[in-house]
Amino acid sequence: DGGITQSPKYLFRKEGQNVTLSCEQNLNHDAMYWYRQDPGQGLRLIYYSQIVNDFQKGDIAEGYSVSREKKESFPLTVTSAQKNPTAFYLCAGSSGRTGELFFGEGSRLTVL
Amino acid sequence: GENVEQHPSTLSVQEGDSAVIKCTYSDSASNYFPWYKQELGKRPQLIIDIRSNVGEKKDQRIAVTLNKTAKHFSLHITETQPEDSAVYFCAAYDYKLSFGAGTTVTVRA
């Protein structure tokens, strides 16, 4: 089995705490992405990375941080600066040339 | 950046009828237009896509059309079945994928 693996699937956090969502891929994708999805809404881009050691802000980067130290890994940290972090987070990978995204199963974060 | 608008936001159809979802995009540099289907609590799944050098593509009961001049593209589902009930997203790609807000499709038996 393989593809895009996200963990944990469910996560609960107290206000003021940072939390890191893991995203690992074994598809040799150059590009990786983090999207946020709120109930009844579309997918909004948080951060993306097209090569190792480089990443760019998406449309809603405030309160989030990422790293891309390895091609296989693109973790997302939801910081205490994110005012409304409860959401469904989706990681995706792409070969970059075609644009086709392969999504992980998602991580559902709830702030208590 | 790219702005993708999707209509309608909800669509209810009788089983066996057709469903049509329309999207517009703003960036003429976008060259790849996928459609994703998302069931409740699941990840989006690619169902069909089209590139900017093609005007129409069909895969069994689903088809997508693209009008580059007008910057719009549409998803057509024929002979709808209950399992077609889901949220459908269009997207446009230049160097990143921008999504529409989604259409909730309900197929009535």
Tab-separated table of C-alpha atoms in Angstrom, chain A residues 14-90:
chain	number	residue	atom	x	y	z
A	14	LYS	CA	-6.814	22.825	23.314
A	15	GLU	CA	-6.799	26.473	22.440
A	16	GLY	CA	-3.322	27.973	22.457
A	17	GLN	CA	-1.552	24.748	21.529
A	18	ASN	CA	0.418	24.129	18.380
A	19	VAL	CA	-0.235	20.882	16.529
A	20	THR	CA	1.596	19.220	13.657
A	21	LEU	CA	-0.121	17.157	10.971
A	22	SER	CA	1.995	14.615	9.178
A	23	CYS	CA	1.981	13.990	5.423
A	24	GLU	CA	4.200	11.357	3.834
A	25	GLN	CA	4.278	10.172	0.226
A	26	ASN	CA	5.972	7.332	-1.623
A	27	LEU	CA	4.894	8.366	-5.115
A	28	ASN	CA	8.066	10.360	-5.825
A	29	HIS	CA	5.991	13.493	-6.302
A	30	ASP	CA	7.929	16.718	-6.607
A	31	ALA	CA	5.023	18.933	-5.554
A	32	MET	CA	3.027	18.697	-2.343
A	33	TYR	CA	0.114	20.749	-1.102
A	34	TRP	CA	-1.943	21.413	1.999
A	35	TYR	CA	-5.606	22.321	1.699
A	36	ARG	CA	-8.156	23.226	4.324
A	37	GLN	CA	-11.823	22.298	3.967
A	38	ASP	CA	-14.611	23.690	6.133
A	39	PRO	CA	-18.119	22.184	6.238
A	40	GLY	CA	-20.017	22.901	3.057
A	41	GLN	CA	-17.101	24.698	1.491
A	42	GLY	CA	-14.464	24.079	-1.098
A	43	LEU	CA	-10.771	23.437	-0.689
A	44	ARG	CA	-8.573	26.398	0.147
A	45	LEU	CA	-4.821	26.249	-0.387
A	46	ILE	CA	-2.670	26.804	2.708
A	47	TYR	CA	0.883	26.097	1.514
A	48	TYR	CA	2.533	24.283	-1.340
A	49	SER	CA	6.011	23.085	-2.184
A	50	GLN	CA	7.304	22.303	-5.648
A	51	ILE	CA	10.801	21.177	-4.638
A	52	VAL	CA	12.663	20.189	-1.503
A	53	ASN	CA	13.669	23.047	0.801
A	54	ASP	CA	11.271	25.442	-0.895
A	55	PHE	CA	7.624	26.283	-0.254
A	56	GLN	CA	5.160	29.080	-0.973
A	57	LYS	CA	2.166	30.524	0.810
A	58	GLY	CA	-1.234	29.743	-0.552
A	59	ASP	CA	-4.419	31.727	-0.086
A	60	ILE	CA	-4.817	31.214	3.680
A	61	ALA	CA	-1.294	30.739	5.103
A	62	GLU	CA	-1.691	32.910	8.195
A	63	GLY	CA	-1.386	30.882	11.376
A	64	TYR	CA	0.202	27.898	9.624
A	65	SER	CA	3.779	26.810	8.946
A	66	VAL	CA	5.357	24.015	6.879
A	67	SER	CA	8.725	22.485	6.118
A	68	ARG	CA	10.018	20.402	3.202
A	69	GLU	CA	13.310	18.926	4.330
A	70	LYS	CA	12.704	15.673	2.470
A	71	LYS	CA	10.898	14.966	-0.772
A	72	GLU	CA	8.697	12.396	0.964
A	73	SER	CA	7.522	14.594	3.821
A	74	PHE	CA	5.534	17.831	4.074
A	75	PRO	CA	4.313	18.391	7.653
A	76	LEU	CA	1.886	21.183	8.501
A	77	THR	CA	1.940	22.958	11.864
A	78	VAL	CA	-1.209	24.688	12.982
A	79	THR	CA	-0.032	27.368	15.375
A	80	SER	CA	-1.863	29.127	18.163
A	81	ALA	CA	-2.019	32.163	15.875
A	82	GLN	CA	-4.628	30.399	13.719
A	83	LYS	CA	-7.867	31.774	15.144
A	84	ASN	CA	-10.268	29.177	13.809
A	85	PRO	CA	-8.326	25.957	13.229
A	86	THR	CA	-11.164	23.435	13.455
A	87	ALA	CA	-11.372	21.959	9.964
A	88	PHE	CA	-10.621	19.012	7.706
A	89	TYR	CA	-7.035	19.165	6.387
A	90	LEU	CA	-6.048	17.479	3.150
